[in-house]
Amino acid sequence: MNAALSLRTRMMLLFCIVVGVLLAGSYVAFYVALKSVVRSQFDRRLMEAEAPVAADLESDADDQDIVAMNIPGEYFEALDDSGRVVALSKNLAGHVIRLPGKTQGLQRIEDPTLGSLRLGIAQIHRADGNRTLILAMPTRDIDQILARFRTLLLFLFPGSLLLMGGVAAWYVGRSLAPIAALTAETTRMADQVKVAPPGALPNQLPKNAAASEKGIRNDELGRLAEAYDKLFLGMDSALRQLRQFVSDASHELRTPLSVLQGETELLLREPRTPEEYQKALAVIDDELKKLGRIVEGLFTLAIADAGQLQPAREPLYLNEVLEEACSLVASRARTKGIAIERQLAQDIAYVGDEAFLRQLFLIFLDNAVKYSPSQSCIQVRLAASDGTVHVKFADQGPGISAEHLPHIYERFYRVPGVGGSESQSGGLGLAIAQAIVQAHGGSITCTSAPGAGSTFSVLLPCPAGDACATHLNKN
Ligand code: ADP
């Protein structure tokens, strides 16, 4: 049954029970204290009124003084040793107050004629015989006061409980409002994520649930709502990237696939000469290689995304790996009349994954050859200092403007208007390069400007304690 109650109702119930018990306890304690004060004051008044009469009776043997007394609200009675009434104050008009068992002190009795009375009983010792002096005062007034107070408390208790409950309901409702708003927002976003076609997500998330006209709430709920907003924004951008990636990837794969389809359809339409088959197969081979590279690249990036790109730790000489990469692009560079100028420090020992590092260098060299104009020069530098290897690739290509620079590491991102259709990487080169460098704990920076060429710098830290540093000192 508890599960069916909302958090708000449960908080309210708990609050009302606690406040109800506390209120009832304090009201009862207050009433008991008041009653005790009122009664003790009444008793003091009674004793103060009885004392002079008792003193008088003790010193003066005449009981008739009592008979003459007629003070409103004060009834006197005197008894002798045998309990016989010897004097009654005038206002008793002959009515005898029956003394209960007690013979001294204070007592409360119910008199059939005078109602509720408080008695002060005093023993007076005299030579002609002892007397018992009784002063009776009606308690009607204080009983009425206490009764009125009880009634007041009886109304006050449910009234204040209702008021406190109302305030609590308002405050709890107000405090929990961000949670309700977050729940609504989360549900709405979950629905959108389920049904929205790519690009249909709202560009901006609605203001978070903790925001109000007075600004963001700076309490626990405000901070929770803010954290949720950040999470939503993160998820939103991850989702957009994923959708963009899927759309880009399918677009990239579609082009070679349609070329393949076209070529095979053409071949199958009618018998061809061996030369025609040869030509078509060369095109098919080219497109298959392109497809293979894209799939390979996607696979590498998927492994990197999963945090599983773990490079081997092989001892190697980076200058040798870089030389090898340069010689692999040399023929393509020669075809375009591009010179590759190398300044490579020797014996740069390093511990890393040779295949990945070769792929890394090839990506920069391939791009440099691809985007550089013919008869230009590519400079390749390799140096090491302070336990870090520096590799630099500088070309005289078209350069990259500042607005595109932050995006060139994104998958399938291409700077518009830049040539290089014979892409080796299928638009994934720099993304893969970054994944490889990060897996080796390094970083890439690019300085470039339109018309001024591009320089890609790779920093690779030498793993601590490896031979790298010792060898580097030689250069
Ligand atoms: P691609 O296969 O298109 O070269 P990359 O990820 O290697 O993919 O590069 C991303 C984009 O960055 C390229 O499309 C190109 O616009 C730009 N780029 C990369 N290298 C260079 C360079 N050396 N000179 C000019 N632009 C470059």
PDB file of C-alpha atoms in Angstrom, residues 118-299:
ATOM      1  CA  ARG A 118     -11.652  23.841  48.326  1.00  0.00           C
ATOM      2  CA  LEU A 119     -11.275  23.427  52.075  1.00  0.00           C
ATOM      3  CA  GLY A 120      -8.507  24.749  54.297  1.00  0.00           C
ATOM      4  CA  ILE A 121      -8.658  22.838  57.601  1.00  0.00           C
ATOM      5  CA  ALA A 122      -6.688  24.121  60.598  1.00  0.00           C
ATOM      6  CA  GLN A 123      -6.493  22.759  64.173  1.00  0.00           C
ATOM      7  CA  ILE A 124      -6.627  25.454  66.850  1.00  0.00           C
ATOM      8  CA  HIS A 125      -5.510  24.609  70.336  1.00  0.00           C
ATOM      9  CA  ARG A 126      -7.193  26.521  73.136  1.00  0.00           C
ATOM     10  CA  ALA A 127      -7.425  26.138  76.905  1.00  0.00           C
ATOM     11  CA  ASP A 128     -11.182  25.685  76.824  1.00  0.00           C
ATOM     12  CA  GLY A 129     -11.006  22.996  74.231  1.00  0.00           C
ATOM     13  CA  ASN A 130      -9.548  22.579  70.729  1.00  0.00           C
ATOM     14  CA  ARG A 131     -11.268  23.837  67.636  1.00  0.00           C
ATOM     15  CA  THR A 132     -11.207  22.751  63.986  1.00  0.00           C
ATOM     16  CA  LEU A 133     -11.472  25.776  61.731  1.00  0.00           C
ATOM     17  CA  ILE A 134     -12.674  25.170  58.182  1.00  0.00           C
ATOM     18  CA  LEU A 135     -12.468  27.795  55.435  1.00  0.00           C
ATOM     19  CA  ALA A 136     -14.322  26.727  52.263  1.00  0.00           C
ATOM     20  CA  MET A 137     -13.899  28.624  49.002  1.00  0.00           C
ATOM     21  CA  PRO A 138     -15.822  27.680  45.838  1.00  0.00           C
ATOM     22  CA  THR A 139     -13.532  26.589  42.975  1.00  0.00           C
ATOM     23  CA  ARG A 140     -16.153  27.469  40.362  1.00  0.00           C
ATOM     24  CA  ASP A 141     -14.126  30.380  38.886  1.00  0.00           C
ATOM     25  CA  ILE A 142     -10.854  28.527  38.416  1.00  0.00           C
ATOM     26  CA  ASP A 143     -12.716  25.436  37.168  1.00  0.00           C
ATOM     27  CA  GLN A 144     -14.395  27.625  34.577  1.00  0.00           C
ATOM     28  CA  ILE A 145     -11.096  29.178  33.521  1.00  0.00           C
ATOM     29  CA  LEU A 146      -9.489  25.750  33.135  1.00  0.00           C
ATOM     30  CA  ALA A 147     -12.529  24.386  31.285  1.00  0.00           C
ATOM     31  CA  ARG A 148     -12.450  27.337  28.876  1.00  0.00           C
ATOM     32  CA  PHE A 149      -8.756  26.806  28.327  1.00  0.00           C
ATOM     33  CA  ARG A 150      -9.352  23.097  27.621  1.00  0.00           C
ATOM     34  CA  THR A 151     -11.984  24.005  25.025  1.00  0.00           C
ATOM     35  CA  LEU A 152      -9.630  26.533  23.479  1.00  0.00           C
ATOM     36  CA  LEU A 153      -6.890  23.909  23.202  1.00  0.00           C
ATOM     37  CA  LEU A 154      -9.333  21.444  21.681  1.00  0.00           C
ATOM     38  CA  PHE A 155      -9.999  23.909  18.862  1.00  0.00           C
ATOM     39  CA  LEU A 156      -6.447  25.149  18.714  1.00  0.00           C
ATOM     40  CA  PHE A 157      -4.930  21.663  18.242  1.00  0.00           C
ATOM     41  CA  PRO A 158      -6.723  20.669  15.021  1.00  0.00           C
ATOM     42  CA  GLY A 159      -6.545  24.292  13.828  1.00  0.00           C
ATOM     43  CA  SER A 160      -2.776  24.581  14.216  1.00  0.00           C
ATOM     44  CA  LEU A 161      -2.321  21.053  12.847  1.00  0.00           C
ATOM     45  CA  LEU A 162      -4.303  22.044   9.763  1.00  0.00           C
ATOM     46  CA  LEU A 163      -2.296  25.236   9.368  1.00  0.00           C
ATOM     47  CA  MET A 164       1.024  23.423   9.728  1.00  0.00           C
ATOM     48  CA  GLY A 165      -0.189  20.722   7.322  1.00  0.00           C
ATOM     49  CA  GLY A 166      -1.169  23.387   4.787  1.00  0.00           C
ATOM     50  CA  VAL A 167       2.189  25.148   5.038  1.00  0.00           C
ATOM     51  CA  ALA A 168       3.991  21.796   4.770  1.00  0.00           C
ATOM     52  CA  ALA A 169       1.896  20.769   1.747  1.00  0.00           C
ATOM     53  CA  TRP A 170       2.728  24.050   0.018  1.00  0.00           C
ATOM     54  CA  TYR A 171       6.425  23.838   0.843  1.00  0.00           C
ATOM     55  CA  VAL A 172       6.803  20.139  -0.011  1.00  0.00           C
ATOM     56  CA  GLY A 173       4.916  20.704  -3.261  1.00  0.00           C
ATOM     57  CA  ARG A 174       7.142  23.657  -4.133  1.00  0.00           C
ATOM     58  CA  SER A 175      10.305  21.748  -3.203  1.00  0.00           C
ATOM     59  CA  LEU A 176       9.343  18.699  -5.224  1.00  0.00           C
ATOM     60  CA  ALA A 177       8.216  20.718  -8.242  1.00  0.00           C
ATOM     61  CA  PRO A 178      11.659  20.475  -9.945  1.00  0.00           C
ATOM     62  CA  ILE A 179      11.513  16.680  -9.637  1.00  0.00           C
ATOM     63  CA  ALA A 180       8.094  16.635 -11.263  1.00  0.00           C
ATOM     64  CA  ALA A 181       9.357  18.956 -13.997  1.00  0.00           C
ATOM     65  CA  LEU A 182      12.465  16.802 -14.476  1.00  0.00           C
ATOM     66  CA  THR A 183      10.331  13.683 -14.730  1.00  0.00           C
ATOM     67  CA  ALA A 184       8.116  15.321 -17.344  1.00  0.00           C
ATOM     68  CA  GLU A 185      11.160  16.591 -19.230  1.00  0.00           C
ATOM     69  CA  THR A 186      12.916  13.215 -19.105  1.00  0.00           C
ATOM     70  CA  THR A 187       9.794  11.451 -20.352  1.00  0.00           C
ATOM     71  CA  ARG A 188       9.397  13.977 -23.153  1.00  0.00           C
ATOM     72  CA  MET A 189      13.046  13.589 -24.166  1.00  0.00           C
ATOM     73  CA  ALA A 190      12.870   9.801 -23.965  1.00  0.00           C
ATOM     74  CA  ASP A 191       9.877   9.898 -26.324  1.00  0.00           C
ATOM     75  CA  GLN A 192      11.672  12.240 -28.676  1.00  0.00           C
ATOM     76  CA  VAL A 193      14.810  10.123 -28.694  1.00  0.00           C
ATOM     77  CA  LYS A 194      12.640   7.124 -29.594  1.00  0.00           C
ATOM     78  CA  VAL A 195      10.661   8.678 -32.404  1.00  0.00           C
ATOM     79  CA  ALA A 196      12.640  11.624 -33.749  1.00  0.00           C
ATOM     80  CA  PRO A 197      14.145  11.240 -37.219  1.00  0.00           C
ATOM     81  CA  PRO A 198      17.773  12.390 -37.581  1.00  0.00           C
ATOM     82  CA  GLY A 199      18.134  16.127 -37.139  1.00  0.00           C
ATOM     83  CA  ALA A 200      14.670  16.515 -35.644  1.00  0.00           C
ATOM     84  CA  LEU A 201      15.808  16.845 -32.042  1.00  0.00           C
ATOM     85  CA  PRO A 202      15.280  20.305 -30.604  1.00  0.00           C
ATOM     86  CA  ASN A 203      18.302  22.510 -31.112  1.00  0.00           C
ATOM     87  CA  GLN A 204      18.198  23.636 -27.553  1.00  0.00           C
ATOM     88  CA  LEU A 205      16.931  21.912 -24.484  1.00  0.00           C
ATOM     89  CA  PRO A 206      14.222  23.764 -22.593  1.00  0.00           C
ATOM     90  CA  LYS A 207      15.375  25.692 -19.548  1.00  0.00           C
ATOM     91  CA  ASN A 208      16.001  23.277 -16.757  1.00  0.00           C
ATOM     92  CA  ALA A 209      13.471  22.456 -14.106  1.00  0.00           C
ATOM     93  CA  ALA A 210      15.470  24.184 -11.406  1.00  0.00           C
ATOM     94  CA  ALA A 211      15.362  27.477 -13.212  1.00  0.00           C
ATOM     95  CA  SER A 212      12.822  30.014 -12.135  1.00  0.00           C
ATOM     96  CA  GLU A 213      12.250  33.711 -12.738  1.00  0.00           C
ATOM     97  CA  LYS A 214      14.649  34.311  -9.854  1.00  0.00           C
ATOM     98  CA  GLY A 215      17.387  32.200 -11.472  1.00  0.00           C
ATOM     99  CA  ILE A 216      18.715  28.717 -10.800  1.00  0.00           C
ATOM    100  CA  ARG A 217      17.815  27.247  -7.393  1.00  0.00           C
ATOM    101  CA  ASN A 218      20.973  26.843  -5.442  1.00  0.00           C
ATOM    102  CA  ASP A 219      19.883  23.896  -3.339  1.00  0.00           C
ATOM    103  CA  GLU A 220      20.216  20.119  -3.658  1.00  0.00           C
ATOM    104  CA  LEU A 221      17.329  19.885  -6.111  1.00  0.00           C
ATOM    105  CA  GLY A 222      18.631  22.801  -8.138  1.00  0.00           C
ATOM    106  CA  ARG A 223      22.016  21.132  -8.414  1.00  0.00           C
ATOM    107  CA  LEU A 224      20.381  17.789  -9.284  1.00  0.00           C
ATOM    108  CA  ALA A 225      18.378  19.458 -12.040  1.00  0.00           C
ATOM    109  CA  GLU A 226      21.512  21.150 -13.326  1.00  0.00           C
ATOM    110  CA  ALA A 227      23.387  17.849 -13.352  1.00  0.00           C
ATOM    111  CA  TYR A 228      20.484  16.318 -15.279  1.00  0.00           C
ATOM    112  CA  ASP A 229      20.591  19.134 -17.771  1.00  0.00           C
ATOM    113  CA  LYS A 230      24.282  18.539 -18.343  1.00  0.00           C
ATOM    114  CA  LEU A 231      23.596  14.828 -18.747  1.00  0.00           C
ATOM    115  CA  PHE A 232      20.798  15.532 -21.222  1.00  0.00           C
ATOM    116  CA  LEU A 233      22.981  17.910 -23.183  1.00  0.00           C
ATOM    117  CA  GLY A 234      25.803  15.332 -23.238  1.00  0.00           C
ATOM    118  CA  MET A 235      23.432  12.588 -24.367  1.00  0.00           C
ATOM    119  CA  ASP A 236      21.846  14.890 -26.897  1.00  0.00           C
ATOM    120  CA  SER A 237      25.179  15.803 -28.456  1.00  0.00           C
ATOM    121  CA  ALA A 238      26.380  12.153 -28.365  1.00  0.00           C
ATOM    122  CA  LEU A 239      23.178  11.121 -30.103  1.00  0.00           C
ATOM    123  CA  ARG A 240      23.542  13.817 -32.742  1.00  0.00           C
ATOM    124  CA  GLN A 241      27.152  12.786 -33.363  1.00  0.00           C
ATOM    125  CA  LEU A 242      26.132   9.161 -33.650  1.00  0.00           C
ATOM    126  CA  ARG A 243      23.380   9.969 -36.133  1.00  0.00           C
ATOM    127  CA  GLN A 244      25.665  12.228 -38.108  1.00  0.00           C
ATOM    128  CA  PHE A 245      28.297   9.512 -38.131  1.00  0.00           C
ATOM    129  CA  VAL A 246      25.874   6.833 -39.333  1.00  0.00           C
ATOM    130  CA  SER A 247      24.582   9.127 -42.053  1.00  0.00           C
ATOM    131  CA  ASP A 248      28.140  10.111 -43.139  1.00  0.00           C
ATOM    132  CA  ALA A 249      29.357   6.521 -43.047  1.00  0.00           C
ATOM    133  CA  SER A 250      26.469   5.254 -45.163  1.00  0.00           C
ATOM    134  CA  HIS A 251      27.044   8.119 -47.594  1.00  0.00           C
ATOM    135  CA  GLU A 252      30.765   7.250 -47.862  1.00  0.00           C
ATOM    136  CA  LEU A 253      30.015   3.573 -48.388  1.00  0.00           C
ATOM    137  CA  ARG A 254      27.270   4.261 -50.900  1.00  0.00           C
ATOM    138  CA  THR A 255      29.608   5.932 -53.456  1.00  0.00           C
ATOM    139  CA  PRO A 256      32.056   3.038 -54.008  1.00  0.00           C
ATOM    140  CA  LEU A 257      29.174   0.571 -53.811  1.00  0.00           C
ATOM    141  CA  SER A 258      27.270   2.308 -56.601  1.00  0.00           C
ATOM    142  CA  VAL A 259      30.459   2.463 -58.727  1.00  0.00           C
ATOM    143  CA  LEU A 260      30.902  -1.286 -58.174  1.00  0.00           C
ATOM    144  CA  GLN A 261      27.279  -1.915 -59.038  1.00  0.00           C
ATOM    145  CA  GLY A 262      27.535   0.173 -62.217  1.00  0.00           C
ATOM    146  CA  GLU A 263      30.704  -1.561 -63.372  1.00  0.00           C
ATOM    147  CA  THR A 264      29.376  -5.082 -62.802  1.00  0.00           C
ATOM    148  CA  GLU A 265      26.047  -4.262 -64.492  1.00  0.00           C
ATOM    149  CA  LEU A 266      27.952  -2.876 -67.496  1.00  0.00           C
ATOM    150  CA  LEU A 267      30.140  -5.970 -67.688  1.00  0.00           C
ATOM    151  CA  LEU A 268      27.200  -8.348 -67.470  1.00  0.00           C
ATOM    152  CA  ARG A 269      25.074  -6.617 -70.050  1.00  0.00           C
ATOM    153  CA  GLU A 270      26.998  -8.057 -73.061  1.00  0.00           C
ATOM    154  CA  PRO A 271      30.234  -9.945 -73.781  1.00  0.00           C
ATOM    155  CA  ARG A 272      33.315  -7.719 -73.484  1.00  0.00           C
ATOM    156  CA  THR A 273      36.841  -7.775 -74.874  1.00  0.00           C
ATOM    157  CA  PRO A 274      39.649  -8.842 -72.479  1.00  0.00           C
ATOM    158  CA  GLU A 275      40.856  -5.230 -72.409  1.00  0.00           C
ATOM    159  CA  GLU A 276      37.425  -4.017 -71.349  1.00  0.00           C
ATOM    160  CA  TYR A 277      37.276  -6.660 -68.594  1.00  0.00           C
ATOM    161  CA  GLN A 278      40.751  -5.638 -67.496  1.00  0.00           C
ATOM    162  CA  LYS A 279      39.765  -1.978 -67.296  1.00  0.00           C
ATOM    163  CA  ALA A 280      36.533  -2.668 -65.422  1.00  0.00           C
ATOM    164  CA  LEU A 281      38.274  -5.012 -62.999  1.00  0.00           C
ATOM    165  CA  ALA A 282      40.864  -2.331 -62.260  1.00  0.00           C
ATOM    166  CA  VAL A 283      38.051   0.090 -61.383  1.00  0.00           C
ATOM    167  CA  ILE A 284      36.354  -2.594 -59.246  1.00  0.00           C
ATOM    168  CA  ASP A 285      39.672  -3.339 -57.535  1.00  0.00           C
ATOM    169  CA  ASP A 286      40.149   0.350 -56.805  1.00  0.00           C
ATOM    170  CA  GLU A 287      36.682   0.747 -55.311  1.00  0.00           C
ATOM    171  CA  LEU A 288      37.027  -2.447 -53.288  1.00  0.00           C
ATOM    172  CA  LYS A 289      40.277  -1.134 -51.848  1.00  0.00           C
ATOM    173  CA  LYS A 290      38.533   2.130 -50.968  1.00  0.00           C
ATOM    174  CA  LEU A 291      35.716   0.213 -49.288  1.00  0.00           C
ATOM    175  CA  GLY A 292      38.233  -1.919 -47.459  1.00  0.00           C
ATOM    176  CA  ARG A 293      40.028   1.170 -46.160  1.00  0.00           C
ATOM    177  CA  ILE A 294      36.808   2.748 -44.919  1.00  0.00           C
ATOM    178  CA  VAL A 295      35.705  -0.443 -43.179  1.00  0.00           C
ATOM    179  CA  GLU A 296      39.172  -0.884 -41.696  1.00  0.00           C
ATOM    180  CA  GLY A 297      39.164   2.732 -40.489  1.00  0.00           C
ATOM    181  CA  LEU A 298      35.705   2.399 -38.983  1.00  0.00           C
ATOM    182  CA  PHE A 299      36.796  -0.747 -37.206  1.00  0.00           C
TER     183      PHE A 299
END
